[in-house]
PDB file of C-alpha atoms and ligand atoms in Angstrom:
ATOM      1  CA  MET A   1      -9.304  11.575  -7.700  1.00  0.00           C
ATOM      2  CA  ARG A   2     -11.670  10.842  -4.927  1.00  0.00           C
ATOM      3  CA  GLU A   3     -15.654  10.970  -5.919  1.00  0.00           C
ATOM      4  CA  ARG A   4     -17.827  12.919  -3.070  1.00  0.00           C
ATOM      5  CA  GLY A   5     -18.809  11.095  -0.061  1.00  0.00           C
ATOM      6  CA  GLU A   6     -16.415   8.098  -0.683  1.00  0.00           C
ATOM      7  CA  ILE A   7     -13.596   8.128   2.537  1.00  0.00           C
ATOM      8  CA  LEU A   8     -10.335   5.056   1.211  1.00  0.00           C
ATOM      9  CA  GLY A   9      -8.852   4.442   4.460  1.00  0.00           C
ATOM     10  CA  LEU A  10      -5.511   4.681   5.351  1.00  0.00           C
ATOM     11  CA  LYS A  11      -3.060   1.991   3.573  1.00  0.00           C
ATOM     12  CA  ARG A  12      -1.331   1.284   6.685  1.00  0.00           C
ATOM     13  CA  LYS A  13      -2.081  -2.111   9.624  1.00  0.00           C
ATOM     14  CA  ASP A  14      -0.771   1.227  12.771  1.00  0.00           C
ATOM     15  CA  LEU A  15      -0.300   4.487  13.798  1.00  0.00           C
ATOM     16  CA  LEU A  16       2.560   4.916  14.973  1.00  0.00           C
ATOM     17  CA  THR A  17       4.287   8.405  14.018  1.00  0.00           C
ATOM     18  CA  LEU A  18       3.184  10.859  11.944  1.00  0.00           C
ATOM     19  CA  GLN A  19       7.431  11.149   9.945  1.00  0.00           C
ATOM     20  CA  GLU A  20       6.159   7.901   8.217  1.00  0.00           C
ATOM     21  CA  LEU A  21       2.441  10.107   6.873  1.00  0.00           C
ATOM     22  CA  GLY A  22       2.905  12.140   4.309  1.00  0.00           C
ATOM     23  CA  ALA A  23       1.147  16.029   3.954  1.00  0.00           C
ATOM     24  CA  GLU A  24      -1.694  13.825   1.522  1.00  0.00           C
ATOM     25  CA  GLU A  25      -2.342  11.256   4.410  1.00  0.00           C
ATOM     26  CA  ILE A  26      -2.223  13.592   6.885  1.00  0.00           C
ATOM     27  CA  LEU A  27      -4.401  16.393   5.361  1.00  0.00           C
ATOM     28  CA  HIS A  28      -6.571  12.993   4.370  1.00  0.00           C
ATOM     29  CA  ILE A  29      -7.002  12.527   8.440  1.00  0.00           C
ATOM     30  CA  LEU A  30      -7.715  15.360   8.906  1.00  0.00           C
ATOM     31  CA  ASP A  31     -10.729  16.570   6.241  1.00  0.00           C
ATOM     32  CA  THR A  32     -12.185  13.115   7.685  1.00  0.00           C
ATOM     33  CA  ALA A  33     -11.472  14.461  11.355  1.00  0.00           C
ATOM     34  CA  ALA A  34     -14.168  17.511  10.270  1.00  0.00           C
ATOM     35  CA  SER A  35     -16.727  15.173   9.518  1.00  0.00           C
ATOM     36  CA  PHE A  36     -16.999  13.284  12.487  1.00  0.00           C
ATOM     37  CA  LYS A  37     -16.296  16.569  14.184  1.00  0.00           C
ATOM     38  CA  GLU A  38     -20.083  17.396  12.891  1.00  0.00           C
ATOM     39  CA  VAL A  39     -21.383  14.140  13.280  1.00  0.00           C
ATOM     40  CA  VAL A  40     -20.604  14.607  17.625  1.00  0.00           C
ATOM     41  CA  GLN A  41     -22.479  17.870  17.622  1.00  0.00           C
ATOM     42  CA  ARG A  42     -25.206  15.874  16.817  1.00  0.00           C
ATOM     43  CA  PRO A  43     -27.962  15.055  19.853  1.00  0.00           C
ATOM     44  CA  ILE A  44     -27.192  11.496  18.887  1.00  0.00           C
ATOM     45  CA  LYS A  45     -23.292  11.518  17.997  1.00  0.00           C
ATOM     46  CA  LYS A  46     -23.151   7.776  16.896  1.00  0.00           C
ATOM     47  CA  VAL A  47     -22.204   6.559  13.826  1.00  0.00           C
ATOM     48  CA  PRO A  48     -22.042   2.423  13.664  1.00  0.00           C
ATOM     49  CA  ALA A  49     -18.748   2.619  11.818  1.00  0.00           C
ATOM     50  CA  LEU A  50     -16.905  -0.201  14.043  1.00  0.00           C
ATOM     51  CA  ARG A  51     -20.300  -1.796  14.879  1.00  0.00           C
ATOM     52  CA  GLY A  52     -18.775  -5.278  16.056  1.00  0.00           C
ATOM     53  CA  LYS A  53     -14.960  -4.601  16.647  1.00  0.00           C
ATOM     54  CA  THR A  54     -13.672  -3.731  19.671  1.00  0.00           C
ATOM     55  CA  VAL A  55     -10.447  -1.299  20.835  1.00  0.00           C
ATOM     56  CA  VAL A  56      -8.689  -1.864  23.822  1.00  0.00           C
ATOM     57  CA  ASN A  57      -7.167   0.850  25.784  1.00  0.00           C
ATOM     58  CA  LEU A  58      -4.128  -0.283  26.956  1.00  0.00           C
ATOM     59  CA  PHE A  59      -1.724   2.497  28.799  1.00  0.00           C
ATOM     60  CA  PHE A  60       1.598   1.397  30.840  1.00  0.00           C
ATOM     61  CA  GLU A  61       1.209   5.858  31.709  1.00  0.00           C
ATOM     62  CA  PRO A  62      -1.435   7.865  33.273  1.00  0.00           C
ATOM     63  CA  SER A  63      -3.471  10.044  30.610  1.00  0.00           C
ATOM     64  CA  THR A  64      -6.641  11.841  31.364  1.00  0.00           C
ATOM     65  CA  ARG A  65      -7.277  13.444  27.756  1.00  0.00           C
ATOM     66  CA  THR A  66      -5.003  11.059  25.579  1.00  0.00           C
ATOM     67  CA  ARG A  67      -7.243   7.811  27.127  1.00  0.00           C
ATOM     68  CA  THR A  68     -11.065   9.454  27.975  1.00  0.00           C
ATOM     69  CA  SER A  69     -10.821  10.503  24.200  1.00  0.00           C
ATOM     70  CA  PHE A  70      -9.806   7.278  22.581  1.00  0.00           C
ATOM     71  CA  GLU A  71     -12.409   6.144  24.378  1.00  0.00           C
ATOM     72  CA  LEU A  72     -15.346   8.196  23.662  1.00  0.00           C
ATOM     73  CA  ALA A  73     -13.984   7.907  20.031  1.00  0.00           C
ATOM     74  CA  ALA A  74     -14.216   4.311  19.393  1.00  0.00           C
ATOM     75  CA  LYS A  75     -17.821   3.935  21.602  1.00  0.00           C
ATOM     76  CA  ARG A  76     -19.102   6.748  19.101  1.00  0.00           C
ATOM     77  CA  LEU A  77     -17.713   4.840  16.010  1.00  0.00           C
ATOM     78  CA  SER A  78     -19.793   2.026  17.973  1.00  0.00           C
ATOM     79  CA  ALA A  79     -16.904  -0.572  19.236  1.00  0.00           C
ATOM     80  CA  ASP A  80     -16.988  -1.682  21.735  1.00  0.00           C
ATOM     81  CA  VAL A  81     -14.257  -0.793  24.243  1.00  0.00           C
ATOM     82  CA  VAL A  82     -12.192  -2.338  26.501  1.00  0.00           C
ATOM     83  CA  ASN A  83      -9.398  -0.528  29.299  1.00  0.00           C
ATOM     84  CA  PHE A  84      -6.817  -2.437  30.316  1.00  0.00           C
ATOM     85  CA  THR A  85      -4.993  -1.508  33.265  1.00  0.00           C
ATOM     86  CA  ALA A  86      -1.317  -2.247  33.992  1.00  0.00           C
ATOM     87  CA  GLY A  87      -1.429  -2.197  37.721  1.00  0.00           C
ATOM     88  CA  SER A  88      -3.748  -4.247  38.345  1.00  0.00           C
ATOM     89  CA  SER A  89      -2.585  -7.067  35.206  1.00  0.00           C
ATOM     90  CA  SER A  90      -0.414 -10.333  35.727  1.00  0.00           C
ATOM     91  CA  LEU A  91       2.278  -7.428  34.433  1.00  0.00           C
ATOM     92  CA  VAL A  92       2.647  -7.533  37.909  1.00  0.00           C
ATOM     93  CA  LYS A  93       3.304 -11.160  38.340  1.00  0.00           C
ATOM     94  CA  GLY A  94       6.140 -10.946  35.348  1.00  0.00           C
ATOM     95  CA  GLU A  95       3.740 -11.122  32.315  1.00  0.00           C
ATOM     96  CA  SER A  96       5.925 -10.034  30.028  1.00  0.00           C
ATOM     97  CA  LEU A  97       4.352  -6.922  27.255  1.00  0.00           C
ATOM     98  CA  LEU A  98       4.563  -9.302  24.415  1.00  0.00           C
ATOM     99  CA  ASP A  99       3.040 -11.934  26.089  1.00  0.00           C
ATOM    100  CA  THR A 100       0.487  -9.582  27.813  1.00  0.00           C
ATOM    101  CA  VAL A 101      -0.108  -8.464  24.429  1.00  0.00           C
ATOM    102  CA  ARG A 102      -0.570 -12.052  22.959  1.00  0.00           C
ATOM    103  CA  ASN A 103      -2.692 -12.779  25.281  1.00  0.00           C
ATOM    104  CA  ILE A 104      -5.388  -9.936  24.677  1.00  0.00           C
ATOM    105  CA  GLU A 105      -5.055 -10.091  20.174  1.00  0.00           C
ATOM    106  CA  ALA A 106      -5.837 -13.763  20.986  1.00  0.00           C
ATOM    107  CA  MET A 107      -9.313 -12.458  22.554  1.00  0.00           C
ATOM    108  CA  ASN A 108      -9.424 -11.409  18.611  1.00  0.00           C
ATOM    109  CA  VAL A 109      -9.494  -7.922  19.253  1.00  0.00           C
ATOM    110  CA  HIS A 110      -9.508  -5.184  16.342  1.00  0.00           C
ATOM    111  CA  THR A 111      -7.493  -2.163  17.490  1.00  0.00           C
ATOM    112  CA  ILE A 112      -5.231  -1.756  20.234  1.00  0.00           C
ATOM    113  CA  ILE A 113      -4.429   1.916  21.468  1.00  0.00           C
ATOM    114  CA  MET A 114      -0.524   1.702  23.546  1.00  0.00           C
ATOM    115  CA  ARG A 115       0.842   4.290  25.445  1.00  0.00           C
ATOM    116  CA  HIS A 116       4.182   3.631  26.985  1.00  0.00           C
ATOM    117  CA  SER A 117       6.949   4.733  29.151  1.00  0.00           C
ATOM    118  CA  CYS A 118      10.042   3.567  26.883  1.00  0.00           C
ATOM    119  CA  SER A 119      10.454   4.805  23.133  1.00  0.00           C
ATOM    120  CA  GLY A 120       9.905   2.001  20.664  1.00  0.00           C
ATOM    121  CA  ALA A 121       7.643   0.202  22.871  1.00  0.00           C
ATOM    122  CA  VAL A 122       4.777   0.892  20.632  1.00  0.00           C
ATOM    123  CA  HIS A 123       6.740  -0.038  17.863  1.00  0.00           C
ATOM    124  CA  LEU A 124       8.060  -3.878  19.226  1.00  0.00           C
ATOM    125  CA  VAL A 125       4.491  -4.783  20.219  1.00  0.00           C
ATOM    126  CA  ALA A 126       3.292  -3.736  16.075  1.00  0.00           C
ATOM    127  CA  ARG A 127       5.737  -5.552  15.214  1.00  0.00           C
ATOM    128  CA  HIS A 128       4.382  -8.868  16.875  1.00  0.00           C
ATOM    129  CA  CYS A 129       0.671  -8.339  16.192  1.00  0.00           C
ATOM    130  CA  ARG A 130      -1.497  -9.070  13.399  1.00  0.00           C
ATOM    131  CA  VAL A 131      -3.736  -6.636  14.499  1.00  0.00           C
ATOM    132  CA  GLY A 132      -4.028  -2.593  14.144  1.00  0.00           C
ATOM    133  CA  VAL A 133      -1.705  -0.912  17.132  1.00  0.00           C
ATOM    134  CA  VAL A 134      -1.841   3.177  17.583  1.00  0.00           C
ATOM    135  CA  ASN A 135       0.847   5.467  19.093  1.00  0.00           C
ATOM    136  CA  ALA A 136      -0.830   7.529  22.295  1.00  0.00           C
ATOM    137  CA  GLY A 137       2.231   8.318  23.060  1.00  0.00           C
ATOM    138  CA  ASP A 138       6.318   6.258  24.129  1.00  0.00           C
ATOM    139  CA  GLY A 139       8.134   7.671  25.555  1.00  0.00           C
ATOM    140  CA  THR A 140       9.680  10.803  24.380  1.00  0.00           C
ATOM    141  CA  HIS A 141       9.278   9.565  20.533  1.00  0.00           C
ATOM    142  CA  ALA A 142       6.346  10.263  19.305  1.00  0.00           C
ATOM    143  CA  HIS A 143       2.379  11.351  20.114  1.00  0.00           C
ATOM    144  CA  PRO A 144       1.018  10.925  16.560  1.00  0.00           C
ATOM    145  CA  THR A 145      -2.746  11.361  17.283  1.00  0.00           C
ATOM    146  CA  GLN A 146      -2.001  14.370  19.494  1.00  0.00           C
ATOM    147  CA  GLY A 147       0.469  16.354  16.656  1.00  0.00           C
ATOM    148  CA  LEU A 148      -2.566  15.118  14.830  1.00  0.00           C
ATOM    149  CA  LEU A 149      -5.111  16.999  17.002  1.00  0.00           C
ATOM    150  CA  ASP A 150      -3.039  20.198  17.720  1.00  0.00           C
ATOM    151  CA  LEU A 151      -2.939  20.372  13.052  1.00  0.00           C
ATOM    152  CA  PHE A 152      -7.011  20.280  13.147  1.00  0.00           C
ATOM    153  CA  THR A 153      -6.796  22.913  16.029  1.00  0.00           C
ATOM    154  CA  ILE A 154      -4.147  24.862  13.932  1.00  0.00           C
ATOM    155  CA  ARG A 155      -6.377  24.692  10.096  1.00  0.00           C
ATOM    156  CA  GLU A 156      -9.770  25.068  11.625  1.00  0.00           C
ATOM    157  CA  VAL A 157      -8.371  29.037  12.869  1.00  0.00           C
ATOM    158  CA  LYS A 158      -5.771  29.345  10.250  1.00  0.00           C
ATOM    159  CA  LYS A 159      -7.362  27.554   7.257  1.00  0.00           C
ATOM    160  CA  SER A 160      -3.637  26.849   5.769  1.00  0.00           C
ATOM    161  CA  PHE A 161      -0.298  25.862   7.178  1.00  0.00           C
ATOM    162  CA  ALA A 162       1.727  27.802   4.328  1.00  0.00           C
ATOM    163  CA  GLY A 163       3.548  30.745   5.680  1.00  0.00           C
ATOM    164  CA  LEU A 164       2.489  30.569   9.686  1.00  0.00           C
ATOM    165  CA  THR A 165       5.030  30.418  11.589  1.00  0.00           C
ATOM    166  CA  VAL A 166       4.520  27.796  14.735  1.00  0.00           C
ATOM    167  CA  THR A 167       7.068  28.312  18.077  1.00  0.00           C
ATOM    168  CA  LEU A 168       7.168  25.283  20.151  1.00  0.00           C
ATOM    169  CA  VAL A 169       7.895  26.949  23.491  1.00  0.00           C
ATOM    170  CA  GLY A 170       9.772  24.605  26.616  1.00  0.00           C
ATOM    171  CA  ASP A 171      10.708  21.122  27.247  1.00  0.00           C
ATOM    172  CA  ILE A 172      11.655  19.665  22.958  1.00  0.00           C
ATOM    173  CA  THR A 173      13.991  16.606  24.582  1.00  0.00           C
ATOM    174  CA  HIS A 174      11.757  14.911  26.693  1.00  0.00           C
ATOM    175  CA  SER A 175       9.124  15.684  24.084  1.00  0.00           C
ATOM    176  CA  ARG A 176       6.680  13.587  22.184  1.00  0.00           C
ATOM    177  CA  VAL A 177       4.691  16.041  22.352  1.00  0.00           C
ATOM    178  CA  ALA A 178       7.324  18.351  20.088  1.00  0.00           C
ATOM    179  CA  ARG A 179       9.024  15.754  18.034  1.00  0.00           C
ATOM    180  CA  SER A 180       5.245  14.869  16.363  1.00  0.00           C
ATOM    181  CA  ASN A 181       4.316  18.479  15.706  1.00  0.00           C
ATOM    182  CA  ILE A 182       7.428  19.145  14.073  1.00  0.00           C
ATOM    183  CA  HIS A 183       6.714  16.370  11.375  1.00  0.00           C
ATOM    184  CA  GLY A 184       3.250  17.380  10.841  1.00  0.00           C
ATOM    185  CA  LEU A 185       4.088  20.962  10.613  1.00  0.00           C
ATOM    186  CA  LEU A 186       6.825  20.560   7.978  1.00  0.00           C
ATOM    187  CA  ALA A 187       4.812  18.584   5.918  1.00  0.00           C
ATOM    188  CA  LEU A 188       2.288  20.875   5.387  1.00  0.00           C
ATOM    189  CA  GLY A 189       4.845  24.166   4.790  1.00  0.00           C
ATOM    190  CA  ALA A 190       4.957  25.617   8.665  1.00  0.00           C
ATOM    191  CA  LYS A 191       7.657  27.454   9.591  1.00  0.00           C
ATOM    192  CA  VAL A 192       9.020  25.912  12.878  1.00  0.00           C
ATOM    193  CA  ARG A 193      10.643  27.986  15.596  1.00  0.00           C
ATOM    194  CA  VAL A 194      11.194  25.937  18.887  1.00  0.00           C
ATOM    195  CA  VAL A 195      12.937  27.542  22.053  1.00  0.00           C
ATOM    196  CA  GLY A 196      13.953  26.536  25.445  1.00  0.00           C
ATOM    197  CA  PRO A 197      17.487  25.907  27.363  1.00  0.00           C
ATOM    198  CA  ALA A 198      20.202  24.849  26.119  1.00  0.00           C
ATOM    199  CA  THR A 199      20.278  21.838  28.044  1.00  0.00           C
ATOM    200  CA  LEU A 200      16.359  20.685  26.386  1.00  0.00           C
ATOM    201  CA  ILE A 201      17.029  21.119  23.255  1.00  0.00           C
ATOM    202  CA  PRO A 202      19.183  19.420  21.746  1.00  0.00           C
ATOM    203  CA  LYS A 203      20.701  20.116  18.490  1.00  0.00           C
ATOM    204  CA  SER A 204      20.072  17.539  16.453  1.00  0.00           C
ATOM    205  CA  ILE A 205      16.954  18.806  15.772  1.00  0.00           C
ATOM    206  CA  ALA A 206      17.783  21.454  13.919  1.00  0.00           C
ATOM    207  CA  GLN A 207      18.286  18.793  10.520  1.00  0.00           C
ATOM    208  CA  LEU A 208      14.754  18.443  11.116  1.00  0.00           C
ATOM    209  CA  GLY A 209      14.783  21.715   9.390  1.00  0.00           C
ATOM    210  CA  VAL A 210      12.936  24.334  12.485  1.00  0.00           C
ATOM    211  CA  GLU A 211      14.449  27.136  13.663  1.00  0.00           C
ATOM    212  CA  ILE A 212      16.733  26.633  17.164  1.00  0.00           C
ATOM    213  CA  HIS A 213      16.260  29.735  20.115  1.00  0.00           C
ATOM    214  CA  TYR A 214      17.425  30.303  23.422  1.00  0.00           C
ATOM    215  CA  ARG A 215      15.089  33.714  24.163  1.00  0.00           C
ATOM    216  CA  LEU A 216      11.433  33.190  24.519  1.00  0.00           C
ATOM    217  CA  GLU A 217      10.657  36.953  23.362  1.00  0.00           C
ATOM    218  CA  GLU A 218      13.192  36.086  19.990  1.00  0.00           C
ATOM    219  CA  ALA A 219      11.332  33.431  19.013  1.00  0.00           C
ATOM    220  CA  ILE A 220       7.310  35.043  19.752  1.00  0.00           C
ATOM    221  CA  ALA A 221       8.119  37.715  17.817  1.00  0.00           C
ATOM    222  CA  GLY A 222       5.856  37.985  15.208  1.00  0.00           C
ATOM    223  CA  ALA A 223       4.559  34.489  15.569  1.00  0.00           C
ATOM    224  CA  ASP A 224       1.444  32.884  15.083  1.00  0.00           C
ATOM    225  CA  VAL A 225       0.993  30.202  16.810  1.00  0.00           C
ATOM    226  CA  ILE A 226       2.562  29.487  20.430  1.00  0.00           C
ATOM    227  CA  ASN A 227       2.112  25.781  21.330  1.00  0.00           C
ATOM    228  CA  ILE A 228       3.875  25.593  25.544  1.00  0.00           C
ATOM    229  CA  LEU A 229       5.735  22.335  26.588  1.00  0.00           C
ATOM    230  CA  ARG A 230       4.764  20.916  29.715  1.00  0.00           C
ATOM    231  CA  ILE A 231       7.681  20.696  31.748  1.00  0.00           C
ATOM    232  CA  GLN A 232       7.944  16.891  32.370  1.00  0.00           C
ATOM    233  CA  LEU A 233       9.782  15.936  35.673  1.00  0.00           C
ATOM    234  CA  GLU A 234       8.896  12.847  35.399  1.00  0.00           C
ATOM    235  CA  ARG A 235      10.765  12.199  32.546  1.00  0.00           C
ATOM    236  CA  GLN A 236      14.237  13.892  33.299  1.00  0.00           C
ATOM    237  CA  ASP A 237      16.909  12.342  34.642  1.00  0.00           C
ATOM    238  CA  GLY A 238      18.950  15.735  36.180  1.00  0.00           C
ATOM    239  CA  GLN A 239      18.362  19.515  36.583  1.00  0.00           C
ATOM    240  CA  TYR A 240      17.892  21.092  33.416  1.00  0.00           C
ATOM    241  CA  PHE A 241      17.760  24.443  34.813  1.00  0.00           C
ATOM    242  CA  PRO A 242      18.120  26.203  38.370  1.00  0.00           C
ATOM    243  CA  SER A 243      14.664  25.784  39.682  1.00  0.00           C
ATOM    244  CA  ALA A 244      10.562  26.061  38.282  1.00  0.00           C
ATOM    245  CA  ARG A 245      10.637  29.783  39.316  1.00  0.00           C
ATOM    246  CA  GLU A 246      13.861  30.238  37.714  1.00  0.00           C
ATOM    247  CA  TYR A 247      12.380  28.753  34.058  1.00  0.00           C
ATOM    248  CA  ALA A 248       8.938  30.767  33.999  1.00  0.00           C
ATOM    249  CA  HIS A 249      10.819  33.743  35.186  1.00  0.00           C
ATOM    250  CA  LEU A 250      12.878  33.459  31.617  1.00  0.00           C
ATOM    251  CA  TYR A 251      10.586  30.733  29.683  1.00  0.00           C
ATOM    252  CA  GLY A 252       6.667  31.260  31.215  1.00  0.00           C
ATOM    253  CA  VAL A 253       4.545  32.565  28.507  1.00  0.00           C
ATOM    254  CA  ASN A 254       2.550  35.745  30.337  1.00  0.00           C
ATOM    255  CA  ALA A 255       0.307  38.359  29.004  1.00  0.00           C
ATOM    256  CA  ARG A 256       3.593  40.563  28.819  1.00  0.00           C
ATOM    257  CA  ARG A 257       5.710  38.388  26.788  1.00  0.00           C
ATOM    258  CA  LEU A 258       2.020  37.120  24.304  1.00  0.00           C
ATOM    259  CA  LYS A 259       1.761  40.864  23.280  1.00  0.00           C
ATOM    260  CA  LEU A 260       5.587  40.797  21.097  1.00  0.00           C
ATOM    261  CA  ALA A 261       3.584  37.573  19.071  1.00  0.00           C
ATOM    262  CA  LYS A 262       0.550  38.247  16.433  1.00  0.00           C
ATOM    263  CA  PRO A 263      -2.199  39.825  18.082  1.00  0.00           C
ATOM    264  CA  ASP A 264      -4.270  36.718  16.565  1.00  0.00           C
ATOM    265  CA  VAL A 265      -1.420  34.072  18.156  1.00  0.00           C
ATOM    266  CA  LEU A 266      -2.935  30.797  19.052  1.00  0.00           C
ATOM    267  CA  ILE A 267      -1.730  29.172  22.797  1.00  0.00           C
ATOM    268  CA  MET A 268      -1.751  25.540  22.408  1.00  0.00           C
ATOM    269  CA  HIS A 269      -0.864  23.797  25.474  1.00  0.00           C
ATOM    270  CA  PRO A 270      -0.998  19.502  24.873  1.00  0.00           C
ATOM    271  CA  GLY A 271      -2.196  19.361  28.630  1.00  0.00           C
ATOM    272  CA  PRO A 272      -1.941  19.173  31.429  1.00  0.00           C
ATOM    273  CA  MET A 273      -0.076  22.574  32.318  1.00  0.00           C
ATOM    274  CA  ASN A 274       1.681  23.680  34.978  1.00  0.00           C
ATOM    275  CA  ARG A 275       0.567  26.680  35.676  1.00  0.00           C
ATOM    276  CA  GLY A 276       2.411  29.857  36.864  1.00  0.00           C
ATOM    277  CA  ILE A 277       5.407  27.836  35.391  1.00  0.00           C
ATOM    278  CA  GLU A 278       5.656  26.732  31.496  1.00  0.00           C
ATOM    279  CA  ILE A 279       2.188  29.073  30.966  1.00  0.00           C
ATOM    280  CA  SER A 280       0.591  31.898  33.173  1.00  0.00           C
ATOM    281  CA  PRO A 281      -3.420  31.407  33.902  1.00  0.00           C
ATOM    282  CA  ARG A 282      -4.469  35.037  32.281  1.00  0.00           C
ATOM    283  CA  VAL A 283      -2.741  33.416  28.698  1.00  0.00           C
ATOM    284  CA  ALA A 284      -3.889  29.764  30.232  1.00  0.00           C
ATOM    285  CA  ASP A 285      -7.451  31.223  30.023  1.00  0.00           C
ATOM    286  CA  GLY A 286      -6.824  33.758  27.720  1.00  0.00           C
ATOM    287  CA  PRO A 287      -9.036  35.078  24.709  1.00  0.00           C
ATOM    288  CA  ASN A 288      -6.038  33.780  22.197  1.00  0.00           C
ATOM    289  CA  SER A 289      -6.331  30.335  23.912  1.00  0.00           C
ATOM    290  CA  VAL A 290      -7.604  27.102  21.977  1.00  0.00           C
ATOM    291  CA  ILE A 291      -6.086  24.561  24.750  1.00  0.00           C
ATOM    292  CA  LEU A 292      -9.756  23.400  25.064  1.00  0.00           C
ATOM    293  CA  ASN A 293     -10.303  23.016  21.780  1.00  0.00           C
ATOM    294  CA  GLN A 294      -7.800  20.884  20.914  1.00  0.00           C
ATOM    295  CA  VAL A 295      -9.074  18.273  23.296  1.00  0.00           C
ATOM    296  CA  THR A 296     -12.661  18.915  21.714  1.00  0.00           C
ATOM    297  CA  ASN A 297     -10.989  18.384  18.581  1.00  0.00           C
ATOM    298  CA  GLY A 298      -9.195  15.006  20.078  1.00  0.00           C
ATOM    299  CA  VAL A 299     -12.476  12.772  20.287  1.00  0.00           C
ATOM    300  CA  ALA A 300     -13.138  13.945  15.864  1.00  0.00           C
ATOM    301  CA  VAL A 301      -9.644  12.891  14.639  1.00  0.00           C
ATOM    302  CA  ARG A 302      -9.125   9.553  16.943  1.00  0.00           C
ATOM    303  CA  MET A 303     -12.700   8.712  15.582  1.00  0.00           C
ATOM    304  CA  ALA A 304     -11.110   9.109  11.850  1.00  0.00           C
ATOM    305  CA  VAL A 305      -8.001   7.558  13.190  1.00  0.00           C
ATOM    306  CA  LEU A 306      -9.364   4.748  14.130  1.00  0.00           C
ATOM    307  CA  TYR A 307     -12.325   4.381  11.500  1.00  0.00           C
ATOM    308  CA  LEU A 308      -9.568   5.125   8.537  1.00  0.00           C
ATOM    309  CA  LEU A 309      -7.328   2.513   9.919  1.00  0.00           C
ATOM    310  CA  SER A 310     -10.284  -0.190   9.666  1.00  0.00           C
ATOM    311  CA  GLY A 311     -10.355   0.534   6.191  1.00  0.00           C
ATOM    312  CA  GLY A 312     -12.738   3.700   5.982  1.00  0.00           C
ATOM    313  CA  GLU A 313     -15.230   1.517   4.971  1.00  0.00           C
ATOM    314  CA  SER A 314     -19.193   1.013   6.512  1.00  0.00           C
ATOM    315  CA  ASP A 315     -22.227   1.382   5.578  1.00  0.00           C
ATOM    316  CA  GLU A 316     -22.466   4.471   7.033  1.00  0.00           C
ATOM    317  CA  ASN A 317     -19.480   7.045   6.271  1.00  0.00           C
ATOM    318  CA  PRO A 318     -19.881  10.727   8.361  1.00  0.00           C
ATOM    319  CA  ASP A 319     -20.105  12.351   4.917  1.00  0.00           C
TER     320      ASP A 319
HETATM  321  N1  LIG B   1      -1.690  15.833  25.895  1.00  0.00           N
HETATM  322  C1  LIG B   1      -1.450  13.988  26.696  1.00  0.00           C
HETATM  323  O1  LIG B   1      -1.005  13.541  25.736  1.00  0.00           O
HETATM  324  O2  LIG B   1      -2.322  14.257  27.802  1.00  0.00           O
HETATM  325  P1  LIG B   1      -2.500  12.936  28.845  1.00  0.00           P
HETATM  326  O3  LIG B   1      -1.156  12.346  29.089  1.00  0.00           O
HETATM  327  O4  LIG B   1      -4.246  13.685  29.400  1.00  0.00           O
HETATM  328  O5  LIG B   1      -2.844  12.027  27.240  1.00  0.00           O
END
């Protein structure tokens, strides 16, 4: 049993997937994030938890939300932050990924936050590094901090996961967000439905314990949360649906379809949104939308992850 005010760190070097965490560790991260959310609402948003430590943002793929919020999170914990840009690094001269990371590690950094287009690249780096590595999205595999901030946003409104029905809509095949959400939601006791064109739903996903649907109306009927995934044209190596217009017609979440869900349904989207394709502007900006709350919560959740991976030790914790 933890004493009040005592925050124990995660007993792991890296955070690579939500699959590797149990419900207790996930809830511990969410509780710590709630304390940090209170900190970042103060006029002075900083705590000295990671003073003297250096965090490197190593992004090999574009990002707005994840990269910016990790930078803000690290700075609000008083860490120094270095943003590595692949396009202007020696990678373009042919240096390998592992040599690049080993050189960065040799500069005595404390944590590496990494995004890469290849599933598993972050795991490879974590295996060869002594410092902690946080997965900021690897290929189609996992995006654990997005999963955590989605869980945090749901819990903030719905209070608990037991009895909740969460529908994930769209491109399940290419979505690392879907996989992280599924592992986290099932661990915490929610029921998960996935829906999309058959070409974008791997049959094997049923083995995780989710319900598969192919009709949007059926999948969102009575839902408590609808998490709408981006159609990821950059990861699609073929034609998975006839056209964006056809996709919007069959799977676009619009105000008319929203009426099938519970009146207090939460509308979520990890961003960036394709407005008018997977989500209508009226739904994206409507009263059920918590899309910008997800972004706000991302900073507190990433503060919690960086803090807890560092051992959760400091002279001043967030309580
Ligand atoms: N949700 C998400 O990963 O957004 P970015 O690609 O902008 O980081």
